[in-house]
PDB file of C-alpha atoms in Angstrom:
ATOM      1  CA  MET A  22     -38.839   6.227  33.087  1.00 40.00           C
ATOM      2  CA  SER A  23     -39.684   9.135  30.833  1.00 48.00           C
ATOM      3  CA  ALA A  24     -36.969  10.525  28.603  1.00 57.00           C
ATOM      4  CA  GLY A  25     -38.536  13.981  28.905  1.00 83.00           C
ATOM      5  CA  THR A  26     -37.981  14.327  32.643  1.00 87.00           C
ATOM      6  CA  LEU A  27     -34.956  14.245  34.920  1.00 85.00           C
ATOM      7  CA  ASP A  28     -34.075  12.151  37.938  1.00 85.00           C
ATOM      8  CA  PRO A  29     -33.396  14.765  40.659  1.00 81.00           C
ATOM      9  CA  ARG A  30     -30.690  12.513  42.099  1.00 86.00           C
ATOM     10  CA  GLY A  31     -28.853  12.804  38.785  1.00 87.00           C
ATOM     11  CA  VAL A  32     -29.214  16.567  38.856  1.00 88.00           C
ATOM     12  CA  ARG A  33     -27.659  16.644  42.334  1.00 90.00           C
ATOM     13  CA  PHE A  34     -24.882  14.257  41.262  1.00 92.00           C
ATOM     14  CA  THR A  35     -24.095  16.539  38.334  1.00 94.00           C
ATOM     15  CA  ALA A  36     -24.130  19.566  40.650  1.00 95.00           C
ATOM     16  CA  ALA A  37     -21.634  17.791  42.916  1.00 96.00           C
ATOM     17  CA  MET A  38     -19.278  17.091  40.022  1.00 95.00           C
ATOM     18  CA  THR A  39     -19.717  20.655  38.790  1.00 96.00           C
ATOM     19  CA  SER A  40     -18.905  21.893  42.300  1.00 97.00           C
ATOM     20  CA  ALA A  41     -15.645  19.960  42.213  1.00 97.00           C
ATOM     21  CA  ILE A  42     -14.660  21.518  38.893  1.00 97.00           C
ATOM     22  CA  LEU A  43     -15.640  25.009  40.042  1.00 98.00           C
ATOM     23  CA  ALA A  44     -13.688  24.509  43.292  1.00 98.00           C
ATOM     24  CA  LEU A  45     -10.648  23.481  41.252  1.00 98.00           C
ATOM     25  CA  GLY A  46     -11.111  26.610  39.162  1.00 97.00           C
ATOM     26  CA  LEU A  47     -11.308  28.740  42.297  1.00 97.00           C
ATOM     27  CA  ILE A  48      -8.166  27.174  43.783  1.00 97.00           C
ATOM     28  CA  THR A  49      -6.123  27.429  40.585  1.00 97.00           C
ATOM     29  CA  ALA A  50      -7.665  30.607  39.077  1.00 96.00           C
ATOM     30  CA  SER A  51      -7.281  28.797  35.762  1.00 97.00           C
ATOM     31  CA  TRP A  52      -9.191  30.113  32.775  1.00 97.00           C
ATOM     32  CA  ARG A  53      -8.784  26.668  31.174  1.00 98.00           C
ATOM     33  CA  VAL A  54     -10.672  24.932  33.994  1.00 97.00           C
ATOM     34  CA  LEU A  55     -13.487  27.481  33.811  1.00 97.00           C
ATOM     35  CA  ALA A  56     -13.548  27.296  30.003  1.00 97.00           C
ATOM     36  CA  ALA A  57     -14.042  23.522  30.226  1.00 96.00           C
ATOM     37  CA  GLN A  58     -16.912  23.982  32.688  1.00 97.00           C
ATOM     38  CA  MET A  59     -18.341  26.743  30.508  1.00 97.00           C
ATOM     39  CA  VAL A  60     -18.459  24.313  27.570  1.00 96.00           C
ATOM     40  CA  LEU A  61     -20.277  21.744  29.730  1.00 94.00           C
ATOM     41  CA  PHE A  62     -22.799  24.363  30.871  1.00 95.00           C
ATOM     42  CA  GLY A  63     -23.267  25.519  27.288  1.00 95.00           C
ATOM     43  CA  MET A  64     -23.831  22.025  25.906  1.00 93.00           C
ATOM     44  CA  CYS A  65     -26.526  21.368  28.505  1.00 91.00           C
ATOM     45  CA  ALA A  66     -28.198  24.768  28.268  1.00 92.00           C
ATOM     46  CA  PHE A  67     -28.180  25.260  24.517  1.00 93.00           C
ATOM     47  CA  ILE A  68     -28.067  21.776  22.994  1.00 90.00           C
ATOM     48  CA  GLY A  69     -29.484  19.268  25.466  1.00 84.00           C
ATOM     49  CA  MET A  70     -29.159  17.853  28.945  1.00 80.00           C
ATOM     50  CA  ARG A  71     -28.245  14.378  27.645  1.00 82.00           C
ATOM     51  CA  LEU A  72     -24.864  15.736  26.518  1.00 82.00           C
ATOM     52  CA  ASN A  73     -23.715  16.244  30.091  1.00 86.00           C
ATOM     53  CA  PRO A  74     -20.918  13.737  30.749  1.00 88.00           C
ATOM     54  CA  TRP A  75     -21.716  13.700  34.491  1.00 87.00           C
ATOM     55  CA  GLY A  76     -25.313  12.801  33.659  1.00 82.00           C
ATOM     56  CA  PHE A  77     -23.983   9.956  31.525  1.00 83.00           C
ATOM     57  CA  VAL A  78     -21.810   8.716  34.421  1.00 85.00           C
ATOM     58  CA  TYR A  79     -24.833   8.938  36.717  1.00 81.00           C
ATOM     59  CA  ARG A  80     -27.116   7.024  34.298  1.00 85.00           C
ATOM     60  CA  GLN A  81     -24.530   4.309  33.623  1.00 84.00           C
ATOM     61  CA  ALA A  82     -22.780   3.818  36.967  1.00 85.00           C
ATOM     62  CA  VAL A  83     -24.919   5.248  39.765  1.00 80.00           C
ATOM     63  CA  GLN A  84     -28.606   5.086  38.807  1.00 81.00           C
ATOM     64  CA  PRO A  85     -28.662   1.289  38.226  1.00 83.00           C
ATOM     65  CA  ARG A  86     -27.580   0.828  41.855  1.00 86.00           C
ATOM     66  CA  LEU A  87     -30.430   2.964  43.218  1.00 82.00           C
ATOM     67  CA  SER A  88     -34.078   2.130  43.651  1.00 84.00           C
ATOM     68  CA  PRO A  89     -36.351   3.295  40.834  1.00 85.00           C
ATOM     69  CA  ILE A  90     -37.865   6.735  41.177  1.00 86.00           C
ATOM     70  CA  ASP A  91     -41.575   7.449  40.734  1.00 83.00           C
ATOM     71  CA  GLN A  92     -42.573   9.457  37.682  1.00 83.00           C
ATOM     72  CA  ALA A  93     -44.193  12.022  39.998  1.00 81.00           C
ATOM     73  CA  ASP A  94     -40.800  12.669  41.622  1.00 83.00           C
ATOM     74  CA  ARG A  95     -39.032  13.391  38.341  1.00 88.00           C
ATOM     75  CA  GLU A  96     -38.225  16.987  37.309  1.00 86.00           C
ATOM     76  CA  ASP A  97     -39.046  19.115  34.305  1.00 89.00           C
ATOM     77  CA  PRO A  98     -35.783  19.767  32.436  1.00 89.00           C
ATOM     78  CA  ALA A  99     -36.649  23.379  31.478  1.00 92.00           C
ATOM     79  CA  PRO A 100     -35.693  24.990  34.821  1.00 94.00           C
ATOM     80  CA  VAL A 101     -32.520  22.899  34.966  1.00 92.00           C
ATOM     81  CA  ARG A 102     -31.543  23.938  31.425  1.00 93.00           C
ATOM     82  CA  PHE A 103     -32.186  27.562  32.375  1.00 96.00           C
ATOM     83  CA  SER A 104     -29.928  27.193  35.406  1.00 95.00           C
ATOM     84  CA  GLN A 105     -27.246  25.684  33.159  1.00 95.00           C
ATOM     85  CA  GLY A 106     -27.518  28.838  31.038  1.00 96.00           C
ATOM     86  CA  ILE A 107     -26.942  30.981  34.106  1.00 97.00           C
ATOM     87  CA  GLY A 108     -23.971  28.780  35.002  1.00 97.00           C
ATOM     88  CA  PHE A 109     -22.691  29.297  31.457  1.00 97.00           C
ATOM     89  CA  ALA A 110     -22.878  33.075  31.905  1.00 98.00           C
ATOM     90  CA  PHE A 111     -20.993  32.995  35.217  1.00 98.00           C
ATOM     91  CA  ALA A 112     -18.381  30.582  33.838  1.00 98.00           C
ATOM     92  CA  LEU A 113     -17.959  32.835  30.789  1.00 98.00           C
ATOM     93  CA  VAL A 114     -17.351  35.874  33.009  1.00 98.00           C
ATOM     94  CA  ALA A 115     -14.922  33.871  35.167  1.00 98.00           C
ATOM     95  CA  THR A 116     -13.084  32.538  32.117  1.00 98.00           C
ATOM     96  CA  VAL A 117     -12.712  36.013  30.632  1.00 98.00           C
ATOM     97  CA  GLY A 118     -11.697  37.422  34.005  1.00 98.00           C
ATOM     98  CA  TYR A 119      -8.984  34.840  34.569  1.00 98.00           C
ATOM     99  CA  ALA A 120      -7.746  34.929  30.953  1.00 98.00           C
ATOM    100  CA  ALA A 121      -7.572  38.750  30.860  1.00 98.00           C
ATOM    101  CA  GLY A 122      -5.727  38.925  34.162  1.00 97.00           C
ATOM    102  CA  TRP A 123      -8.754  40.346  36.005  1.00 98.00           C
ATOM    103  CA  THR A 124      -8.375  37.769  38.721  1.00 97.00           C
ATOM    104  CA  THR A 125     -10.834  39.379  41.116  1.00 98.00           C
ATOM    105  CA  LEU A 126     -13.597  39.290  38.486  1.00 98.00           C
ATOM    106  CA  GLY A 127     -12.766  35.658  37.748  1.00 98.00           C
ATOM    107  CA  LEU A 128     -12.744  34.714  41.412  1.00 98.00           C
ATOM    108  CA  VAL A 129     -16.059  36.436  42.171  1.00 98.00           C
ATOM    109  CA  ALA A 130     -17.887  34.904  39.186  1.00 98.00           C
ATOM    110  CA  ASN A 131     -16.312  31.502  39.910  1.00 98.00           C
ATOM    111  CA  ALA A 132     -17.245  31.688  43.597  1.00 98.00           C
ATOM    112  CA  LEU A 133     -20.862  32.665  42.857  1.00 98.00           C
ATOM    113  CA  ALA A 134     -21.223  29.738  40.450  1.00 98.00           C
ATOM    114  CA  LEU A 135     -19.671  27.437  43.051  1.00 98.00           C
ATOM    115  CA  VAL A 136     -22.102  28.575  45.763  1.00 98.00           C
ATOM    116  CA  ALA A 137     -25.057  27.902  43.454  1.00 97.00           C
ATOM    117  CA  ALA A 138     -23.727  24.452  42.479  1.00 97.00           C
ATOM    118  CA  LEU A 139     -23.055  23.542  46.116  1.00 97.00           C
ATOM    119  CA  LEU A 140     -26.574  24.584  47.163  1.00 97.00           C
ATOM    120  CA  ASN A 141     -27.939  22.175  44.580  1.00 96.00           C
ATOM    121  CA  ALA A 142     -25.493  19.369  45.345  1.00 96.00           C
ATOM    122  CA  VAL A 143     -25.799  19.516  49.136  1.00 97.00           C
ATOM    123  CA  PHE A 144     -29.337  20.734  49.745  1.00 96.00           C
ATOM    124  CA  GLY A 145     -31.122  20.071  46.447  1.00 93.00           C
ATOM    125  CA  TYR A 146     -31.876  23.799  46.140  1.00 96.00           C
ATOM    126  CA  CYS A 147     -31.420  25.059  42.594  1.00 95.00           C
ATOM    127  CA  LEU A 148     -31.106  28.856  42.502  1.00 95.00           C
ATOM    128  CA  GLY A 149     -31.384  28.994  38.713  1.00 94.00           C
ATOM    129  CA  CYS A 150     -34.493  26.804  38.796  1.00 94.00           C
ATOM    130  CA  GLN A 151     -36.086  29.134  41.326  1.00 95.00           C
ATOM    131  CA  LEU A 152     -35.255  32.163  39.173  1.00 95.00           C
ATOM    132  CA  TYR A 153     -36.780  30.358  36.179  1.00 94.00           C
ATOM    133  CA  LEU A 154     -40.026  29.849  38.099  1.00 93.00           C
ATOM    134  CA  VAL A 155     -40.114  33.503  39.209  1.00 94.00           C
ATOM    135  CA  LEU A 156     -39.568  34.693  35.642  1.00 93.00           C
ATOM    136  CA  ARG A 157     -42.293  32.355  34.377  1.00 92.00           C
ATOM    137  CA  ARG A 158     -44.730  33.859  36.886  1.00 92.00           C
ATOM    138  CA  LEU A 159     -43.810  37.378  35.783  1.00 91.00           C
ATOM    139  CA  ALA A 160     -44.143  36.660  32.050  1.00 83.00           C
ATOM    140  CA  PRO A 161     -47.465  37.658  30.490  1.00 75.00           C
ATOM    141  CA  ALA A 162     -49.858  34.762  29.920  1.00 67.00           C
ATOM    142  CA  GLY A 163     -49.361  33.212  26.496  1.00 63.00           C
ATOM    143  CA  ALA A 164     -46.041  34.988  25.853  1.00 61.00           C
ATOM    144  CA  THR A 165     -43.299  32.953  24.218  1.00 59.00           C
ATOM    145  CA  ALA A 166     -39.591  33.571  23.801  1.00 56.00           C
ATOM    146  CA  SER A 167     -40.224  34.902  20.286  1.00 53.00           C
ATOM    147  CA  ASP A 168     -43.171  37.071  21.358  1.00 50.00           C
ATOM    148  CA  PRO A 169     -41.922  40.702  21.590  1.00 51.00           C
ATOM    149  CA  ARG A 170     -44.493  41.745  24.228  1.00 45.00           C
TER     150      ARG A 170
END
């Protein structure tokens, strides 16, 4: 098992747990719930995927009970980290919306994040990962994040 790649089953498990938190946020319209999820998204997107507590639960409690996965079936973490960054942005908007009393803004941002998380959890379709791939195709060859082209 390579430390540089992700088990897609773990990604889906994390998306399921994230869906539960986002659903709770939608039901309660609580800025605190969305702020907690925003922190989780931020840790994964900006620091590292190994900080995700749901990934830890998956690696410790679920993965040992599953059959090993082939290296070829593992995923590149870059698109997943990008999608966590998008989740961070939506959770930030929802948190601000709920906290400022702009409930409709909070609900819409929360609901959009929930739809994306559910698509990943239920169908294994990561919207943020797909956007990452589209943006990579559109970027000029050889361009980096620090390249101003």
